Amino acid sequence: MTLVGLRKGARVSHTGVVVAAVMLLAGCRAACGEPRALVEARARWNAERRALDERLDALEERLLADQARVRFWGEMRERHGNVAAVACSSLAHHAESVAAYEEQQRAKMSELTRRSRVAARFVPAADAIR
C-alpha cells in the first residue's frame, strides 16, 4: 500500500496523524448529530436574535423619524427668523411712511389754517356787509 506523494518506507509526521484524527472525529460528530439541548438552545438564541433585530429596527426607525422631526423644526426656526426679519423691515418702512404722511398732513393743515387766518383778515365779517 503506497500513498500518493510518499515514497515507500517514508514516515508520516505526527501533525498529519493529528489532523487526520481531528477530521475523523469531526466527521463522526456530524454523523452522530448534535445533542437535543444544543439544538434547542440554538433555536432559542436564533429567536432571541431575531427579536433583538426587530427591536433594533424599530428603534432605528424611531430615531430616524425623530431626527427628521428635529431637522424640520430647525428649518422652521430658520424660516421664522427670516420671515420675522422681513416683517420687521417691512414694518419699519411702513412706520416711516406713516410718519411722513402724518407730517405732510400736519404741514397741509397748518398751511390751510394760515390761509384761513389771512383770508379772515381781509374778508369783511358778515355783520359788516349788511
Coordinates of N, CA, C and O in Angstrom, one line a residue:
M1 N 0.8 -1.2 0.0 CA 0.0 0.0 0.0 C 0.9 1.2 0.0 O 1.7 1.4 0.9
T2 N 0.8 2.0 -1.0 CA 1.6 3.2 -1.1 C 0.6 4.5 -1.1 O -0.5 4.4 -1.6
L3 N 1.1 5.5 -0.6 CA 0.4 6.8 -0.5 C 0.9 7.7 -1.6 O 2.1 7.6 -2.0
V4 N 0.0 8.5 -2.2 CA 0.4 9.4 -3.2 C 1.3 10.4 -2.7 O 1.0 11.0 -1.6
G5 N 2.4 10.7 -3.3 CA 3.3 11.7 -2.8 C 4.3 11.2 -1.8 O 5.2 11.9 -1.4
L6 N 4.2 10.0 -1.3 CA 5.1 9.4 -0.3 C 5.9 8.3 -1.0 O 5.3 7.5 -1.7
R7 N 7.1 8.2 -0.7 CA 7.9 7.1 -1.2 C 7.8 5.9 -0.3 O 7.4 6.1 0.9
K8 N 8.1 4.8 -0.8 CA 8.0 3.6 0.0 C 8.9 3.7 1.2 O 10.1 4.0 1.1
G9 N 8.4 3.4 2.4 CA 9.2 3.5 3.6 C 9.2 4.9 4.2 O 9.9 5.0 5.3
A10 N 8.6 5.9 3.7 CA 8.6 7.2 4.2 C 7.7 7.2 5.4 O 6.7 6.5 5.5
R11 N 8.0 8.1 6.4 CA 7.2 8.2 7.6 C 6.2 9.3 7.5 O 6.5 10.4 6.9
V12 N 5.0 9.1 8.1 CA 4.0 10.2 8.2 C 4.3 11.0 9.4 O 4.5 10.4 10.5
S13 N 4.2 12.3 9.3 CA 4.5 13.1 10.5 C 3.4 13.0 11.5 O 2.3 12.7 11.2
H14 N 3.7 13.4 12.7 CA 2.7 13.4 13.8 C 1.6 14.4 13.5 O 0.4 14.2 13.8
T15 N 1.9 15.5 12.9 CA 1.0 16.6 12.6 C -0.1 16.0 11.6 O -1.3 16.2 11.8
G16 N 0.3 15.2 10.6 CA -0.6 14.6 9.7 C -1.5 13.7 10.4 O -2.7 13.6 10.1
V17 N -1.0 12.9 11.3 CA -1.9 12.0 12.1 C -2.9 12.7 12.9 O -4.1 12.4 13.0
V18 N -2.5 13.8 13.6 CA -3.4 14.6 14.4 C -4.5 15.2 13.5 O -5.6 15.2 13.9
V19 N -4.1 15.8 12.4 CA -5.1 16.4 11.5 C -6.1 15.3 11.0 O -7.3 15.6 11.0
A20 N -5.6 14.2 10.7 CA -6.5 13.1 10.2 C -7.4 12.7 11.4 O -8.6 12.5 11.1
A21 N -6.9 12.6 12.6 CA -7.8 12.2 13.7 C -8.8 13.3 14.0 O -10.0 12.9 14.3
V22 N -8.5 14.5 13.9 CA -9.4 15.6 14.2 C -10.5 15.6 13.1 O -11.7 15.7 13.4
M23 N -10.1 15.4 11.9 CA -11.1 15.3 10.8 C -12.0 14.1 11.0 O -13.2 14.2 10.7
L24 N -11.5 13.0 11.4 CA -12.3 11.8 11.6 C -13.3 12.0 12.7 O -14.5 11.7 12.6
L25 N -12.8 12.7 13.8 CA -13.7 13.0 14.9 C -14.8 13.9 14.5 O -16.0 13.8 14.9
A26 N -14.5 14.9 13.7 CA -15.5 15.9 13.3 C -16.5 15.2 12.4 O -17.7 15.5 12.5
G27 N -16.1 14.3 11.6 CA -17.0 13.6 10.7 C -17.9 12.7 11.5 O -19.1 12.6 11.3
C28 N -17.4 12.0 12.6 CA -18.2 11.2 13.4 C -19.2 12.0 14.2 O -20.3 11.7 14.4
R29 N -18.8 13.2 14.6 CA -19.6 14.1 15.4 C -20.8 14.5 14.5 O -21.9 14.6 15.0
A30 N -20.5 14.9 13.3 CA -21.6 15.3 12.4 C -22.5 14.2 12.1 O -23.7 14.4 11.9
A31 N -22.0 13.0 12.0 CA -22.8 11.8 11.6 C -23.7 11.5 12.8 O -24.8 11.0 12.6
C32 N -23.2 11.6 14.0 CA -24.0 11.3 15.2 C -25.0 12.3 15.5 O -26.0 12.0 16.2
G33 N -24.9 13.5 15.0 CA -25.9 14.6 15.3 C -25.5 15.3 16.6 O -24.7 14.8 17.4
E34 N -26.1 16.4 16.7 CA -25.9 17.3 17.9 C -26.9 16.9 19.0 O -28.0 16.4 18.7
P35 N -26.5 17.2 20.2 CA -27.4 16.9 21.3 C -28.6 17.7 21.2 O -28.6 18.9 20.8
R36 N -29.8 17.2 21.7 CA -31.0 17.9 21.6 C -31.0 19.2 22.3 O -31.6 20.2 21.9
A37 N -30.4 19.3 23.5 CA -30.3 20.5 24.3 C -29.6 21.6 23.5 O -30.0 22.8 23.5
L38 N -28.5 21.3 22.8 CA -27.8 22.2 22.0 C -28.7 22.8 20.8 O -28.7 24.0 20.6
V39 N -29.4 21.9 20.2 CA -30.3 22.3 19.1 C -31.4 23.2 19.6 O -31.7 24.3 19.0
E40 N -31.9 22.9 20.8 CA -33.0 23.8 21.4 C -32.4 25.1 21.8 O -33.0 26.2 21.6
A41 N -31.2 25.1 22.3 CA -30.6 26.4 22.8 C -30.3 27.2 21.5 O -30.5 28.4 21.6
R42 N -29.8 26.6 20.4 CA -29.5 27.4 19.2 C -30.8 28.0 18.7 O -30.9 29.1 18.2
A43 N -31.9 27.2 18.7 CA -33.2 27.7 18.3 C -33.7 28.9 19.1 O -34.1 29.9 18.6
R44 N -33.5 28.8 20.4 CA -33.8 29.9 21.3 C -33.0 31.2 21.0 O -33.5 32.3 21.0
W45 N -31.7 30.9 20.8 CA -30.8 32.0 20.5 C -31.1 32.7 19.2 O -31.1 33.9 19.1
N46 N -31.5 31.9 18.2 CA -31.9 32.5 16.9 C -33.2 33.3 17.1 O -33.3 34.4 16.5
A47 N -34.1 32.8 17.9 CA -35.4 33.5 18.1 C -35.1 34.8 18.8 O -35.6 35.9 18.5
E48 N -34.2 34.7 19.8 CA -33.9 36.0 20.6 C -33.1 37.0 19.7 O -33.4 38.2 19.7
R49 N -32.3 36.4 18.8 CA -31.5 37.3 17.9 C -32.5 38.0 16.9 O -32.4 39.2 16.7
R50 N -33.5 37.2 16.4 CA -34.5 37.9 15.5 C -35.3 38.9 16.2 O -35.6 40.0 15.7
A51 N -35.7 38.6 17.5 CA -36.4 39.6 18.3 C -35.6 40.8 18.5 O -36.1 42.0 18.4
L52 N -34.3 40.7 18.9 CA -33.5 41.8 19.1 C -33.3 42.6 17.8 O -33.3 43.9 17.8
D53 N -33.2 41.9 16.7 CA -33.0 42.6 15.4 C -34.3 43.4 15.1 O -34.2 44.6 14.6
E54 N -35.5 42.9 15.4 CA -36.7 43.6 15.1 C -36.8 44.8 16.0 O -37.2 45.9 15.6
R55 N -36.4 44.6 17.3 CA -36.4 45.8 18.2 C -35.4 46.9 17.8 O -35.7 48.1 17.9
L56 N -34.3 46.4 17.3 CA -33.3 47.4 16.8 C -33.8 48.1 15.6 O -33.6 49.3 15.4
D57 N -34.5 47.4 14.7 CA -35.0 48.0 13.5 C -36.1 49.1 13.9 O -36.1 50.2 13.4
A58 N -36.9 48.7 14.9 CA -38.0 49.6 15.3 C -37.3 50.9 16.0 O -37.8 52.0 15.7
L59 N -36.3 50.6 16.8 CA -35.6 51.8 17.4 C -34.9 52.7 16.3 O -35.0 53.9 16.4
E60 N -34.3 52.0 15.3 CA -33.7 52.8 14.3 C -34.8 53.7 13.5 O -34.5 54.8 13.2
E61 N -35.9 53.1 13.3 CA -37.0 53.8 12.6 C -37.4 55.0 13.4 O -37.6 56.1 12.9
R62 N -37.6 54.8 14.8 CA -37.9 55.9 15.7 C -36.9 57.0 15.7 O -37.2 58.2 15.6
L63 N -35.6 56.6 15.7 CA -34.5 57.6 15.7 C -34.5 58.4 14.5 O -34.3 59.6 14.5
L64 N -34.7 57.7 13.3 CA -34.7 58.4 12.0 C -35.9 59.4 12.0 O -35.8 60.5 11.5
A65 N -37.0 58.9 12.5 CA -38.2 59.8 12.5 C -38.0 61.0 13.4 O -38.3 62.2 13.0
D66 N -37.4 60.8 14.5 CA -37.1 61.9 15.4 C -36.0 62.9 14.8 O -36.1 64.1 15.0
Q67 N -35.1 62.3 14.2 CA -34.1 63.1 13.5 C -34.7 64.0 12.4 O -34.4 65.2 12.3
A68 N -35.6 63.4 11.7 CA -36.3 64.2 10.6 C -37.1 65.3 11.3 O -37.2 66.4 10.7
R69 N -37.8 65.0 12.4 CA -38.6 66.0 13.1 C -37.7 67.1 13.6 O -38.1 68.3 13.5
V70 N -36.6 66.8 14.2 CA -35.7 67.8 14.7 C -35.2 68.7 13.5 O -35.1 69.9 13.6
R71 N -34.8 68.1 12.4 CA -34.4 68.8 11.2 C -35.5 69.7 10.7 O -35.3 70.9 10.4
F72 N -36.8 69.2 10.7 CA -37.9 70.0 10.2 C -38.1 71.2 11.1 O -38.2 72.4 10.6
W73 N -38.0 71.1 12.4 CA -38.2 72.2 13.3 C -37.1 73.2 13.3 O -37.3 74.4 13.5
G74 N -35.9 72.7 13.0 CA -34.7 73.6 12.8 C -35.0 74.5 11.6 O -34.7 75.7 11.6
E75 N -35.5 73.8 10.5 CA -35.8 74.6 9.3 C -36.9 75.6 9.5 O -36.8 76.8 9.1
M76 N -37.9 75.2 10.3 CA -39.0 76.1 10.6 C -38.5 77.3 11.5 O -38.9 78.5 11.3
R77 N -37.6 77.0 12.4 CA -37.0 78.1 13.2 C -36.2 79.1 12.3 O -36.3 80.3 12.5
E78 N -35.5 78.5 11.4 CA -34.7 79.4 10.5 C -35.6 80.2 9.6 O -35.4 81.4 9.4
R79 N -36.6 79.6 9.1 CA -37.6 80.3 8.2 C -38.3 81.4 9.0 O -38.6 82.5 8.5
H80 N -38.7 81.1 10.3 CA -39.3 82.0 11.1 C -38.4 83.3 11.3 O -38.9 84.4 11.3
G81 N -37.2 83.0 11.5 CA -36.2 84.1 11.7 C -36.2 85.0 10.4 O -36.1 86.2 10.5
N82 N -36.2 84.3 9.3 CA -36.1 85.1 8.0 C -37.4 85.9 7.8 O -37.4 87.0 7.4
V83 N -38.5 85.2 8.1 CA -39.8 85.9 8.0 C -39.9 87.1 9.0 O -40.4 88.2 8.6
A84 N -39.5 86.9 10.2 CA -39.5 87.9 11.2 C -38.6 89.1 10.7 O -39.0 90.3 10.9
A85 N -37.5 88.8 10.2 CA -36.6 89.9 9.7 C -37.3 90.7 8.6 O -37.2 91.9 8.6
V86 N -37.9 90.0 7.6 CA -38.6 90.7 6.5 C -39.8 91.5 7.1 O -40.0 92.6 6.7
A87 N -40.5 90.9 8.0 CA -41.7 91.6 8.6 C -41.2 92.9 9.4 O -41.8 93.9 9.2
C88 N -40.1 92.7 10.1 CA -39.6 93.9 10.8 C -39.1 95.0 9.9 O -39.4 96.2 10.1
S89 N -38.5 94.6 8.8 CA -38.0 95.6 7.8 C -39.2 96.2 7.1 O -39.3 97.5 7.0
S90 N -40.2 95.4 6.8 CA -41.4 96.0 6.2 C -42.2 96.9 7.1 O -42.7 98.0 6.7
L91 N -42.3 96.5 8.4 CA -43.0 97.3 9.4 C -42.2 98.6 9.6 O -42.9 99.7 9.7
A92 N -40.9 98.6 9.6 CA -40.1 99.8 9.8 C -40.4 100.8 8.6 O -40.6 102.0 8.8
H93 N -40.4 100.2 7.4 CA -40.6 101.0 6.2 C -42.1 101.6 6.3 O -42.3 102.8 6.0
H94 N -43.0 100.8 6.7 CA -44.4 101.2 6.8 C -44.5 102.4 7.9 O -45.2 103.4 7.6
A95 N -43.9 102.2 9.0 CA -43.9 103.2 10.1 C -43.3 104.5 9.6 O -43.8 105.6 9.9
E96 N -42.2 104.4 8.8 CA -41.6 105.6 8.3 C -42.6 106.3 7.3 O -42.7 107.6 7.3
S97 N -43.2 105.5 6.5 CA -44.2 106.1 5.5 C -45.3 106.8 6.2 O -45.8 107.8 5.8
V98 N -45.9 106.1 7.3 CA -47.0 106.7 8.0 C -46.5 108.0 8.7 O -47.3 109.0 8.7
A99 N -45.4 108.0 9.3 CA -44.9 109.3 9.9 C -44.7 110.4 8.9 O -45.0 111.5 9.1
A100 N -44.2 110.0 7.7 CA -44.0 111.0 6.6 C -45.4 111.6 6.2 O -45.6 112.8 6.0
Y101 N -46.4 110.7 6.0 CA -47.7 111.1 5.6 C -48.3 112.0 6.7 O -48.9 113.0 6.3
E102 N -48.2 111.6 8.0 CA -48.7 112.5 9.0 C -48.1 113.8 9.0 O -48.7 114.8 9.2
E103 N -46.8 113.9 8.8 CA -46.1 115.1 8.8 C -46.6 116.0 7.6 O -46.8 117.2 7.7
Q104 N -46.8 115.3 6.5 CA -47.3 116.0 5.3 C -48.7 116.6 5.6 O -49.0 117.7 5.2
Q105 N -49.6 115.8 6.3 CA -50.9 116.2 6.6 C -50.9 117.4 7.6 O -51.7 118.3 7.5
R106 N -50.0 117.4 8.6 CA -49.8 118.5 9.5 C -49.4 119.7 8.8 O -49.9 120.8 9.1
A107 N -48.5 119.6 7.9 CA -48.0 120.8 7.1 C -49.1 121.3 6.3 O -49.3 122.6 6.2
K108 N -49.9 120.4 5.7 CA -51.0 120.9 4.9 C -52.1 121.6 5.7 O -52.6 122.6 5.3
M109 N -52.4 121.0 6.9 CA -53.3 121.6 7.8 C -52.9 123.0 8.3 O -53.7 123.9 8.4
S110 N -51.6 123.1 8.6 CA -51.1 124.4 9.1 C -51.2 125.4 8.0 O -51.4 126.6 8.2
E111 N -50.9 125.0 6.8 CA -51.0 125.9 5.6 C -52.4 126.4 5.4 O -52.6 127.6 5.2
L112 N -53.3 125.4 5.5 CA -54.8 125.8 5.4 C -55.2 126.7 6.5 O -56.0 127.7 6.3
T113 N -54.7 126.4 7.7 CA -55.1 127.3 8.9 C -54.5 128.7 8.6 O -55.2 129.7 8.9
R114 N -53.3 128.8 8.2 CA -52.7 130.1 7.9 C -53.4 130.9 6.9 O -53.7 132.0 7.0
R115 N -53.8 130.2 5.8 CA -54.6 130.8 4.7 C -55.9 131.3 5.3 O -56.4 132.4 4.9
S116 N -56.6 130.5 6.1 CA -57.8 130.9 6.7 C -57.7 132.2 7.5 O -58.5 133.1 7.4
R117 N -56.6 132.3 8.3 CA -56.4 133.5 9.1 C -56.2 134.7 8.2 O -56.7 135.8 8.5
V118 N -55.4 134.5 7.2 CA -55.1 135.6 6.3 C -56.3 136.0 5.6 O -56.6 137.2 5.5
A119 N -57.1 135.1 5.2 CA -58.3 135.4 4.4 C -59.3 136.1 5.4 O -60.1 137.0 5.0
A120 N -59.3 135.7 6.6 CA -60.3 136.2 7.6 C -59.9 137.7 7.9 O -60.8 138.5 8.1
R121 N -58.7 138.1 7.8 CA -58.3 139.5 8.0 C -58.8 140.4 6.9 O -59.2 141.5 7.1
F122 N -58.8 139.8 5.7 CA -59.1 140.7 4.5 C -60.6 140.5 4.1 O -61.1 141.4 3.3
V123 N -61.2 139.5 4.5 CA -62.6 139.4 4.1 C -63.5 140.0 5.2 O -63.3 139.8 6.4
P124 N -64.4 140.9 4.8 CA -65.2 141.6 5.9 C -66.1 140.6 6.5 O -66.5 139.6 5.9
A125 N -66.4 140.8 7.8 CA -67.2 139.9 8.5 C -68.7 140.1 7.9 O -69.0 141.0 7.3
A126 N -69.5 139.1 8.2 CA -70.8 139.1 7.7 C -71.6 140.3 8.2 O -72.5 140.8 7.5
D127 N -71.4 140.7 9.5 CA -72.1 141.9 10.1 C -71.7 143.2 9.3 O -72.5 144.1 9.2
A128 N -70.5 143.3 8.9 CA -70.0 144.5 8.3 C -70.6 144.6 6.9 O -70.8 145.7 6.4
I129 N -71.0 143.6 6.3 CA -71.5 143.6 4.9 C -72.9 144.1 5.0 O -73.4 144.9 4.1
R130 N -73.7 143.9 5.9 CA -75.1 144.3 6.0 C -75.2 145.7 6.5 O -75.0 146.6 6.7

